[in-house]
Short mmCIF file of C-alpha atoms in Angstrom, two decimals:
data_model
loop_
_atom_site.label_atom_id
_atom_site.label_comp_id
_atom_site.label_asym_id
_atom_site.label_seq_id
_atom_site.Cartn_x
_atom_site.Cartn_y
_atom_site.Cartn_z
CA MET A 1 120.19 69.75 72.24
CA SER A 2 121.12 70.06 75.54
CA GLU A 3 118.16 71.40 77.07
CA GLN A 4 114.65 70.35 77.14
CA TRP A 5 111.34 70.86 78.73
CA THR A 6 110.91 68.33 81.94
CA SER A 7 107.16 67.85 81.18
CA LYS A 8 104.17 68.51 79.57
CA ILE A 9 102.57 71.19 81.68
CA GLY A 10 105.97 72.76 82.10
CA PHE A 11 105.77 73.40 77.88
CA ILE A 12 102.23 74.11 77.93
CA LEU A 13 102.39 76.53 80.79
CA ALA A 14 105.57 78.62 79.14
CA SER A 15 104.06 78.32 75.86
CA ALA A 16 100.81 79.88 77.09
CA GLY A 17 102.52 82.63 79.60
CA ALA A 18 104.43 83.38 76.10
CA ALA A 19 101.43 84.05 74.07
CA ILE A 20 99.23 85.32 77.00
CA GLY A 21 101.07 88.23 78.88
CA LEU A 22 100.18 91.62 77.57
CA GLY A 23 98.44 90.07 74.68
CA ALA A 24 95.51 89.27 76.27
CA LEU A 25 95.96 91.03 79.70
CA TRP A 26 96.78 94.65 78.28
CA ARG A 27 96.56 94.79 74.34
CA PHE A 28 93.27 92.87 74.20
CA PRO A 29 90.78 95.00 76.05
CA TYR A 30 92.19 98.60 74.87
CA LEU A 31 91.86 97.03 71.11
CA THR A 32 88.24 95.77 71.85
CA GLY A 33 87.35 99.17 73.51
CA THR A 34 88.70 100.85 70.66
CA ASN A 35 86.95 99.06 67.83
CA GLY A 36 83.38 98.42 69.34
CA GLY A 37 83.21 95.90 71.58
CA GLY A 38 81.35 92.16 71.00
CA ALA A 39 82.24 92.26 67.20
CA PHE A 40 85.84 92.60 67.69
CA PHE A 41 85.97 89.82 70.29
CA LEU A 42 83.79 87.27 68.07
CA LEU A 43 86.31 87.86 65.13
CA PHE A 44 89.51 87.73 67.28
CA ILE A 45 88.05 83.96 68.36
CA LEU A 46 87.57 82.95 64.72
CA PHE A 47 90.79 84.28 63.48
CA THR A 48 92.34 82.42 66.47
CA VAL A 49 90.54 79.05 66.06
CA PHE A 50 90.78 78.92 61.97
CA ILE A 51 94.23 81.07 61.37
CA GLY A 52 95.92 81.24 64.65
CA LEU A 53 95.87 77.81 66.02
CA PRO A 54 96.91 76.22 62.42
CA LEU A 55 99.89 78.43 62.66
CA LEU A 56 100.78 77.43 66.46
CA ILE A 57 100.90 73.94 65.51
CA ALA A 58 103.18 74.77 62.31
CA GLU A 59 105.83 76.72 64.42
CA PHE A 60 105.56 73.69 66.87
CA VAL A 61 106.02 71.19 64.06
CA ILE A 62 109.19 73.59 62.52
CA GLY A 63 110.70 73.84 65.76
CA ARG A 64 110.68 69.69 67.23
CA GLY A 65 111.00 68.56 63.81
CA ALA A 66 114.47 70.26 63.40
CA LYS A 67 115.46 70.43 66.70
CA ARG A 68 117.03 74.04 66.08
CA GLU A 69 116.14 77.34 67.10
CA ALA A 70 114.63 79.83 64.70
CA VAL A 71 117.37 80.86 62.51
CA SER A 72 118.73 77.38 61.81
CA ALA A 73 115.42 75.34 61.83
CA TYR A 74 114.27 76.42 58.38
CA PRO A 75 116.93 75.83 56.04
CA LYS A 76 117.72 72.19 57.91
CA LEU A 77 114.52 70.88 57.16
CA VAL A 78 114.72 71.93 53.18
CA ASN A 79 118.27 71.61 53.27
CA SER A 80 118.82 75.08 52.11
CA LYS A 81 120.53 77.74 54.23
CA ALA A 82 118.65 80.51 51.88
CA TRP A 83 115.48 79.75 54.25
CA SER A 84 117.24 80.88 57.36
CA TRP A 85 115.93 84.56 56.72
CA ILE A 86 112.35 83.63 57.58
CA GLY A 87 114.15 82.92 61.31
CA ARG A 88 116.06 85.94 60.90
CA PHE A 89 113.13 88.15 59.59
CA GLY A 90 111.59 86.74 63.26
CA VAL A 91 114.54 87.64 65.24
CA VAL A 92 114.13 91.39 64.04
CA GLY A 93 110.59 91.19 64.57
CA CYS A 94 111.13 90.12 68.08
CA PHE A 95 113.56 92.85 68.55
CA LEU A 96 111.58 95.66 67.70
CA LEU A 97 108.57 94.05 69.68
CA MET A 98 110.61 93.77 72.58
CA THR A 99 111.46 97.94 72.30
CA PHE A 100 107.80 98.66 72.89
CA TYR A 101 106.60 95.68 74.96
CA ALA A 102 110.03 96.17 77.60
CA VAL A 103 108.13 100.12 78.00
CA VAL A 104 104.92 98.57 79.05
CA GLY A 105 106.33 95.68 81.24
CA GLY A 106 107.97 99.10 83.06
CA TRP A 107 104.77 100.76 83.45
CA ILE A 108 103.15 97.37 85.24
CA LEU A 109 106.35 96.94 87.60
CA LEU A 110 106.47 100.85 88.39
CA TYR A 111 102.81 100.31 89.19
CA ALA A 112 103.42 97.33 91.28
CA LEU A 113 106.03 98.97 93.33
CA LEU A 114 104.12 102.19 93.86
CA SER A 115 100.86 100.40 94.72
CA PHE A 116 102.84 98.82 97.96
CA GLY A 117 103.72 102.18 99.43
CA ASN A 118 99.78 103.14 98.83
CA PHE A 119 100.81 105.79 96.18
CA VAL A 120 98.49 104.70 93.89
CA LEU A 121 95.16 104.22 95.70
CA VAL A 122 94.48 107.46 97.08
CA ASP A 123 91.11 109.01 97.90
CA GLY A 124 89.93 111.21 95.16
CA ARG A 125 92.91 110.53 93.09
CA ASP A 126 92.61 110.71 89.06
CA TYR A 127 93.91 107.66 88.07
CA GLU A 128 93.94 108.51 84.26
CA GLN A 129 96.13 111.72 85.02
CA LEU A 130 98.14 109.44 87.31
CA PHE A 131 98.65 107.17 84.30
CA ILE A 132 99.57 109.97 82.28
CA SER A 133 101.97 111.68 84.89
CA ILE A 134 104.11 107.99 85.17
CA THR A 135 104.18 107.20 81.48
CA ALA A 136 105.17 110.96 80.73
CA SER A 137 107.97 111.25 83.39
CA PRO A 138 111.46 110.50 81.30
CA TRP A 139 113.16 109.11 84.60
CA ALA A 140 109.98 107.06 85.72
CA SER A 141 109.90 105.36 82.06
CA ILE A 142 113.48 104.59 81.68
CA LEU A 143 113.91 103.34 85.23
CA GLY A 144 110.97 100.60 84.58
CA LEU A 145 112.23 99.97 81.48
CA VAL A 146 116.03 99.26 82.66
CA LEU A 147 114.47 97.19 85.70
CA PHE A 148 112.06 95.18 83.48
CA VAL A 149 115.00 93.92 80.66
CA PHE A 150 117.57 93.36 84.03
CA LEU A 151 114.70 90.44 85.47
CA ASN A 152 114.49 89.20 82.08
CA VAL A 153 118.25 88.70 81.27
CA VAL A 154 118.37 87.26 84.93
CA VAL A 155 115.57 84.43 84.42
CA LEU A 156 116.86 83.54 80.95
CA SER A 157 120.63 83.57 82.29
CA PHE A 158 119.42 80.23 84.15
CA GLY A 159 117.75 78.82 81.00
CA ILE A 160 115.01 76.81 80.05
CA LYS A 161 114.63 74.48 83.01
CA ASN A 162 115.81 76.21 85.90
CA GLY A 163 114.27 79.87 84.51
CA ILE A 164 110.89 80.21 82.41
CA GLU A 165 109.33 76.45 83.21
CA ARG A 166 110.13 76.99 87.29
CA ALA A 167 108.05 80.01 87.20
CA ASN A 168 105.11 79.35 85.18
CA LYS A 169 104.12 76.24 86.91
CA TYR A 170 103.28 78.17 90.33
CA LEU A 171 102.55 81.61 89.17
CA MET A 172 99.88 81.31 86.47
CA PRO A 173 97.22 79.69 88.50
CA LEU A 174 97.34 82.52 90.85
CA LEU A 175 96.64 85.17 88.29
CA PHE A 176 93.71 83.12 87.11
CA LEU A 177 92.25 83.34 90.55
CA PHE A 178 92.79 86.77 91.05
CA LEU A 179 91.30 87.62 87.53
CA LEU A 180 88.18 85.82 88.97
CA ILE A 181 88.07 87.87 92.13
CA ILE A 182 87.95 91.12 90.29
CA ILE A 183 85.39 89.60 87.72
CA PHE A 184 83.20 88.79 90.80
CA ARG A 185 83.75 92.37 92.58
CA GLY A 186 83.32 94.12 89.07
CA LEU A 187 79.95 92.45 88.32
CA SER A 188 78.46 93.55 91.82
CA LEU A 189 78.62 97.30 90.91
CA GLU A 190 76.13 99.61 89.37
CA GLY A 191 76.24 99.69 85.57
CA ALA A 192 78.52 96.76 84.96
CA MET A 193 76.41 94.80 82.87
CA GLU A 194 76.22 97.66 80.12
CA GLY A 195 80.00 96.88 79.98
CA VAL A 196 79.00 92.96 79.93
CA ARG A 197 76.70 93.49 76.78
CA PHE A 198 79.57 96.00 75.26
CA PHE A 199 82.06 93.13 75.45
CA LEU A 200 79.79 90.24 74.38
CA GLN A 201 77.09 91.62 72.21
CA PRO A 202 78.47 91.95 68.38
CA ASP A 203 77.88 95.12 66.73
CA PHE A 204 79.52 94.14 63.58
CA SER A 205 78.54 97.87 62.16
CA LYS A 206 81.43 99.33 64.12
CA ILE A 207 84.04 96.85 62.66
CA THR A 208 86.27 98.52 59.79
CA ALA A 209 88.73 97.06 57.38
CA PRO A 210 91.74 98.38 60.01
CA GLY A 211 89.82 96.81 62.76
CA LEU A 212 89.58 93.54 60.68
CA LEU A 213 93.51 93.81 60.73
CA GLU A 214 93.54 94.62 64.25
CA ALA A 215 91.56 91.56 65.33
CA LEU A 216 93.90 89.27 63.07
CA GLY A 217 97.03 90.88 64.76
CA GLN A 218 95.77 90.60 68.12
CA SER A 219 95.49 87.02 67.30
CA PHE A 220 99.00 86.44 65.89
CA PHE A 221 100.02 88.80 69.09
CA SER A 222 98.47 86.79 71.82
CA LEU A 223 99.35 83.63 70.39
CA ALA A 224 102.87 84.32 69.70
CA VAL A 225 103.09 83.54 65.99
CA GLY A 226 104.87 84.78 63.29
CA PHE A 227 108.08 85.57 64.96
CA SER A 228 109.08 82.00 65.04
CA CYS A 229 109.33 82.36 68.97
CA MET A 230 107.41 79.07 69.15
CA VAL A 231 109.90 77.19 66.61
CA THR A 232 112.47 77.84 69.32
CA TYR A 233 110.19 76.93 72.52
CA SER A 234 109.07 73.52 70.84
CA SER A 235 112.65 72.85 69.73
CA TYR A 236 113.60 71.79 73.27
CA LEU A 237 110.45 69.45 73.15
CA GLY A 238 110.73 65.67 73.24
CA GLU A 239 108.36 63.37 71.10
CA LYS A 240 105.92 62.35 73.84
CA GLN A 241 104.17 65.40 73.43
CA SER A 242 101.42 65.98 71.10
CA LEU A 243 101.88 68.64 69.03
CA PRO A 244 98.12 69.51 68.04
CA GLY A 245 97.32 68.61 71.63
CA SER A 246 99.60 71.43 73.26
CA ALA A 247 98.53 73.90 70.87
CA ALA A 248 94.85 73.60 71.25
CA TYR A 249 95.41 73.86 75.11
CA VAL A 250 97.38 77.20 74.39
CA ALA A 251 95.12 78.62 71.83
CA ALA A 252 92.34 77.74 74.38
CA MET A 253 93.78 79.28 77.39
CA ASN A 254 94.35 82.43 75.36
CA VAL A 255 90.70 82.71 74.36
CA PHE A 256 89.95 81.77 77.80
CA VAL A 257 92.13 84.59 79.67
CA SER A 258 91.02 87.25 77.24
CA LEU A 259 87.52 86.44 78.13
CA LEU A 260 88.47 86.97 81.81
CA ALA A 261 90.32 90.17 80.84
CA GLY A 262 87.22 91.81 79.26
CA LEU A 263 84.89 90.60 81.60
CA ALA A 264 87.14 92.18 84.42
CA ILE A 265 87.85 95.77 82.71
CA PHE A 266 84.67 96.59 80.81
CA PRO A 267 82.23 96.22 83.60
CA ILE A 268 84.73 98.46 85.79
CA VAL A 269 84.96 100.85 82.45
CA PHE A 270 81.12 101.08 82.27
CA ALA A 271 80.47 101.27 86.07
CA TYR A 272 82.70 104.36 86.58
CA GLY A 273 81.97 106.07 83.01
CA ILE A 274 85.91 105.62 81.84
CA GLU A 275 85.86 105.91 78.05
CA PRO A 276 86.28 102.46 76.46
CA ALA A 277 88.49 103.57 73.73
CA SER A 278 91.09 105.24 76.22
CA GLY A 279 93.74 103.57 74.28
CA PRO A 280 97.01 101.85 75.89
CA GLY A 281 96.02 103.27 79.51
CA LEU A 282 92.68 101.61 79.98
CA LEU A 283 93.84 98.64 82.10
CA PHE A 284 95.95 101.03 84.04
CA ILE A 285 92.83 103.48 84.78
CA ALA A 286 90.20 100.47 85.19
CA LEU A 287 92.21 98.33 87.74
CA PRO A 288 92.75 101.12 90.37
CA ALA A 289 88.94 102.15 90.16
CA ILE A 290 88.00 98.81 91.39
CA PHE A 291 90.57 97.73 93.61
CA ALA A 292 89.78 101.11 95.75
CA GLN A 293 86.76 99.67 96.42
CA MET A 294 87.73 96.52 97.72
CA PRO A 295 88.86 95.64 101.64
CA PHE A 296 92.64 95.56 101.55
CA GLY A 297 92.54 96.96 98.10
CA ALA A 298 95.90 98.27 97.84
CA LEU A 299 97.43 94.57 99.09
CA PHE A 300 95.63 93.06 96.41
CA LEU A 301 96.17 95.63 93.75
CA SER A 302 100.00 95.02 94.72
CA LEU A 303 99.57 91.30 94.46
CA PHE A 304 97.83 91.37 91.12
CA LEU A 305 100.03 93.78 89.87
CA LEU A 306 102.78 91.45 90.75
CA LEU A 307 100.81 88.43 88.79
CA PHE A 308 100.51 90.94 85.74
CA PHE A 309 104.06 91.54 85.86
CA PHE A 310 104.87 87.74 86.00
CA ALA A 311 102.48 87.10 82.78
CA THR A 312 104.06 90.05 81.28
CA ILE A 313 107.65 88.74 81.76
CA THR A 314 106.84 84.95 80.46
CA SER A 315 105.64 86.74 77.16
CA SER A 316 108.92 88.80 76.84
CA LEU A 317 111.01 85.72 77.93
CA SER A 318 109.85 84.33 74.89
CA LEU A 319 111.21 87.18 72.57
CA LEU A 320 114.62 87.69 74.17
CA GLU A 321 115.26 83.75 74.15
CA ILE A 322 114.70 83.44 70.20
CA ILE A 323 117.32 86.13 70.00
CA ILE A 324 119.63 84.49 72.93
CA SER A 325 119.26 81.15 71.33
CA ALA A 326 120.39 81.77 67.90
CA PHE A 327 123.99 82.70 69.34
CA THR A 328 124.17 80.18 72.02
CA GLN A 329 122.80 77.23 69.89
CA ASN A 330 124.86 77.84 66.38
CA LYS A 331 128.01 79.62 67.78
CA GLY A 332 128.47 78.14 71.21
CA TRP A 333 128.44 81.78 73.03
CA ASN A 334 128.17 81.85 76.88
CA ARG A 335 124.10 82.08 77.27
CA ARG A 336 124.60 84.60 80.10
CA ASN A 337 126.99 86.82 78.22
CA VAL A 338 124.79 86.91 75.28
CA ALA A 339 121.65 87.58 77.55
CA MET A 340 123.40 90.62 79.27
CA GLY A 341 124.46 91.84 75.91
CA SER A 342 120.69 91.72 74.37
CA GLY A 343 119.33 93.21 77.22
CA VAL A 344 121.60 96.29 76.81
CA VAL A 345 120.88 96.44 73.47
CA VAL A 346 117.11 95.95 73.91
CA ILE A 347 117.35 98.90 76.46
CA VAL A 348 118.93 101.74 74.24
CA ALA A 349 116.59 100.90 71.35
CA ALA A 350 113.61 101.32 73.39
CA ILE A 351 114.51 104.29 74.97
CA PRO A 352 112.71 106.38 71.93
CA SER A 353 109.51 104.07 72.99
CA ALA A 354 109.97 104.85 76.69
CA LEU A 355 110.13 108.83 76.14
CA SER A 356 106.93 108.98 73.61
CA ALA A 357 104.90 109.79 75.99
CA GLY A 358 106.85 112.66 77.34
CA LEU A 359 110.19 114.18 76.10
CA LEU A 360 109.55 113.03 72.56
CA SER A 361 105.68 113.18 72.53
CA GLY A 362 106.19 116.05 69.67
CA PHE A 363 107.83 113.51 67.33
CA ALA A 364 104.98 112.28 65.78
CA TRP A 365 103.48 110.97 62.50
CA GLN A 366 100.01 111.17 61.81
CA GLU A 367 99.46 111.64 65.38
CA LYS A 368 100.88 108.47 66.26
CA THR A 369 104.35 108.51 68.51
CA VAL A 370 107.45 106.12 68.18
CA PHE A 371 105.60 103.60 70.54
CA ASP A 372 102.61 103.90 68.66
CA LEU A 373 104.49 103.19 64.93
CA THR A 374 106.31 100.64 66.52
CA ASP A 375 103.15 98.65 67.92
CA LEU A 376 101.66 99.41 64.23
CA LEU A 377 104.66 98.05 62.07
CA VAL A 378 104.90 95.40 64.45
CA SER A 379 101.32 94.20 65.00
CA ASN A 380 100.05 94.84 61.83
CA VAL A 381 102.55 94.81 59.29
CA MET A 382 105.14 92.32 60.34
CA LEU A 383 103.33 89.70 62.01
CA PRO A 384 100.92 89.25 59.52
CA VAL A 385 104.12 89.22 56.98
CA GLY A 386 105.79 86.47 59.28
CA CYS A 387 102.72 84.51 59.72
CA LEU A 388 102.04 84.60 55.53
CA LEU A 389 105.77 83.40 54.98
CA ILE A 390 105.43 80.30 57.69
CA ALA A 391 102.12 79.44 56.29
CA LEU A 392 103.44 79.27 52.72
CA PHE A 393 106.94 77.43 53.71
CA VAL A 394 104.55 74.77 55.51
CA GLY A 395 102.49 74.50 53.00
CA TYR A 396 104.50 74.54 50.19
CA LYS A 397 107.92 73.86 50.94
CA ILE A 398 108.56 71.15 53.71
CA LYS A 399 107.85 67.43 52.69
CA ARG A 400 104.52 66.15 53.35
CA ASP A 401 106.05 62.92 55.27
CA LEU A 402 107.97 65.09 57.56
CA LEU A 403 104.70 67.40 58.62
CA PHE A 404 102.53 64.45 58.94
CA HIS A 405 105.14 62.46 61.19
CA GLN A 406 105.49 65.62 63.82
CA PHE A 407 101.97 66.20 63.64
CA GLN A 408 100.62 62.58 64.71
CA LEU A 409 103.40 61.94 67.02
CA ALA A 410 101.63 61.08 70.51
CA ALA A 411 98.58 63.03 68.94
CA GLY A 412 96.24 59.85 69.09
CA PRO A 413 92.92 60.51 67.19
CA VAL A 414 93.68 63.82 66.50
CA GLY A 415 96.53 62.87 64.51
CA ARG A 416 94.01 62.08 61.60
CA ILE A 417 93.15 65.62 61.09
CA ALA A 418 96.57 66.41 59.77
CA PRO A 419 95.54 66.18 56.13
CA PHE A 420 92.83 68.88 57.07
CA TRP A 421 95.65 70.88 58.91
CA LEU A 422 97.97 71.08 55.87
CA PHE A 423 94.85 72.06 53.46
CA LEU A 424 94.04 74.83 55.89
CA MET A 425 97.74 75.75 55.72
CA ARG A 426 97.88 75.93 52.07
CA THR A 427 94.66 77.94 51.42
CA LEU A 428 92.62 79.28 54.40
CA VAL A 429 95.47 80.67 56.29
CA PRO A 430 97.50 82.56 53.87
CA ALA A 431 94.55 83.89 51.65
CA THR A 432 92.77 85.31 54.62
CA ILE A 433 96.06 86.97 55.76
CA LEU A 434 96.30 88.19 52.28
CA LEU A 435 92.66 89.28 51.68
CA VAL A 436 92.66 91.23 55.24
CA PHE A 437 96.15 92.85 54.79
CA ILE A 438 95.12 94.46 51.49
CA ALA A 439 91.82 95.29 52.76
CA GLN A 440 92.79 98.03 54.87
CA PHE A 441 94.11 99.62 51.80
CA PHE A 442 90.86 99.79 49.72
CA LEU A 443 88.13 99.82 52.45
#
């Protein structure tokens, strides 16, 4: 393999960037708001620790053990080409995920560009109506989509060392700093503590079977597991890196950023009387409301949105990388040509989702647009299925010695828990995924 991560921190930050992005900062707040607050957050943490983290380690083990991208990693480990379909399932899943993910990335980019011209923060502006007008505009939505995918292609054309790793080292810490600024300002608002209570005080009466599936799906979505993205990322990893340690850092950072996102959004939501169940537009409505009350608010909003855009693009990079690497590693195709071709196909396929709030708003099934249905298919169906397949593959198909060798490399005392991890992969992880998935049809 020609490319490798140049440092441990580079791999961890890139993996965290792939995991955090829209999962923690955009999707988590609005799902938490829709599903009752604190109980959803607690379930999300439990699913992340006991289900998502073992699966993240599993994808790391598969990737580094095979030293191959997703499609060829599985058959190499069991010496059977038949198992390549798990990787192919992941490629399809990443592609579908990218078709609505890129639309949201385009929204963020447009907001960032508009905020530099003081267009967003205007006295008396209805921020909910602003979000509706931007997302309903076909020209704005498609322009944002094209720009977002184009920037992904540019970064991925430079590869791992010069593209993904370098960017993560410098910009991720700045994002954390801005989140802390928003939290401190939001907590100073009148009525903010009601939002804190909503977010941190569990009320299990508000949890439904579909809500359980949403919490489980969010743990998979935010950790970027289920579609073998992390198999591809860890295939570039050397043997001096502890896989369980790296996975624990990624999971901890993901939960921490989700906590920060909740503390940043919900105090503002309740202080300004915004409906917490506002859906995908929640973040875009709440952020301008708080920055409008800060000195140099327009400048800070622009900078935050750029950092938010960066967090978004680090996630989308992992989605496109699994597609690109399937051609560049196995068939020797030129990386830049494959990146450009993949970008064009994603743009064309994402147009229906981009137009869902405007021209295609009338095309809906049970009040769900193409955008909503794609999100539902990917997050609540394909991700759990992908995670179940990976759990069964690791738990029952790969040789125990290979698993333990990869798990214990550079792991130190943590390596001793390898049997417990394998036990989870064989029992708790697949059983929980099946129970939660089936429960939505009967409860």
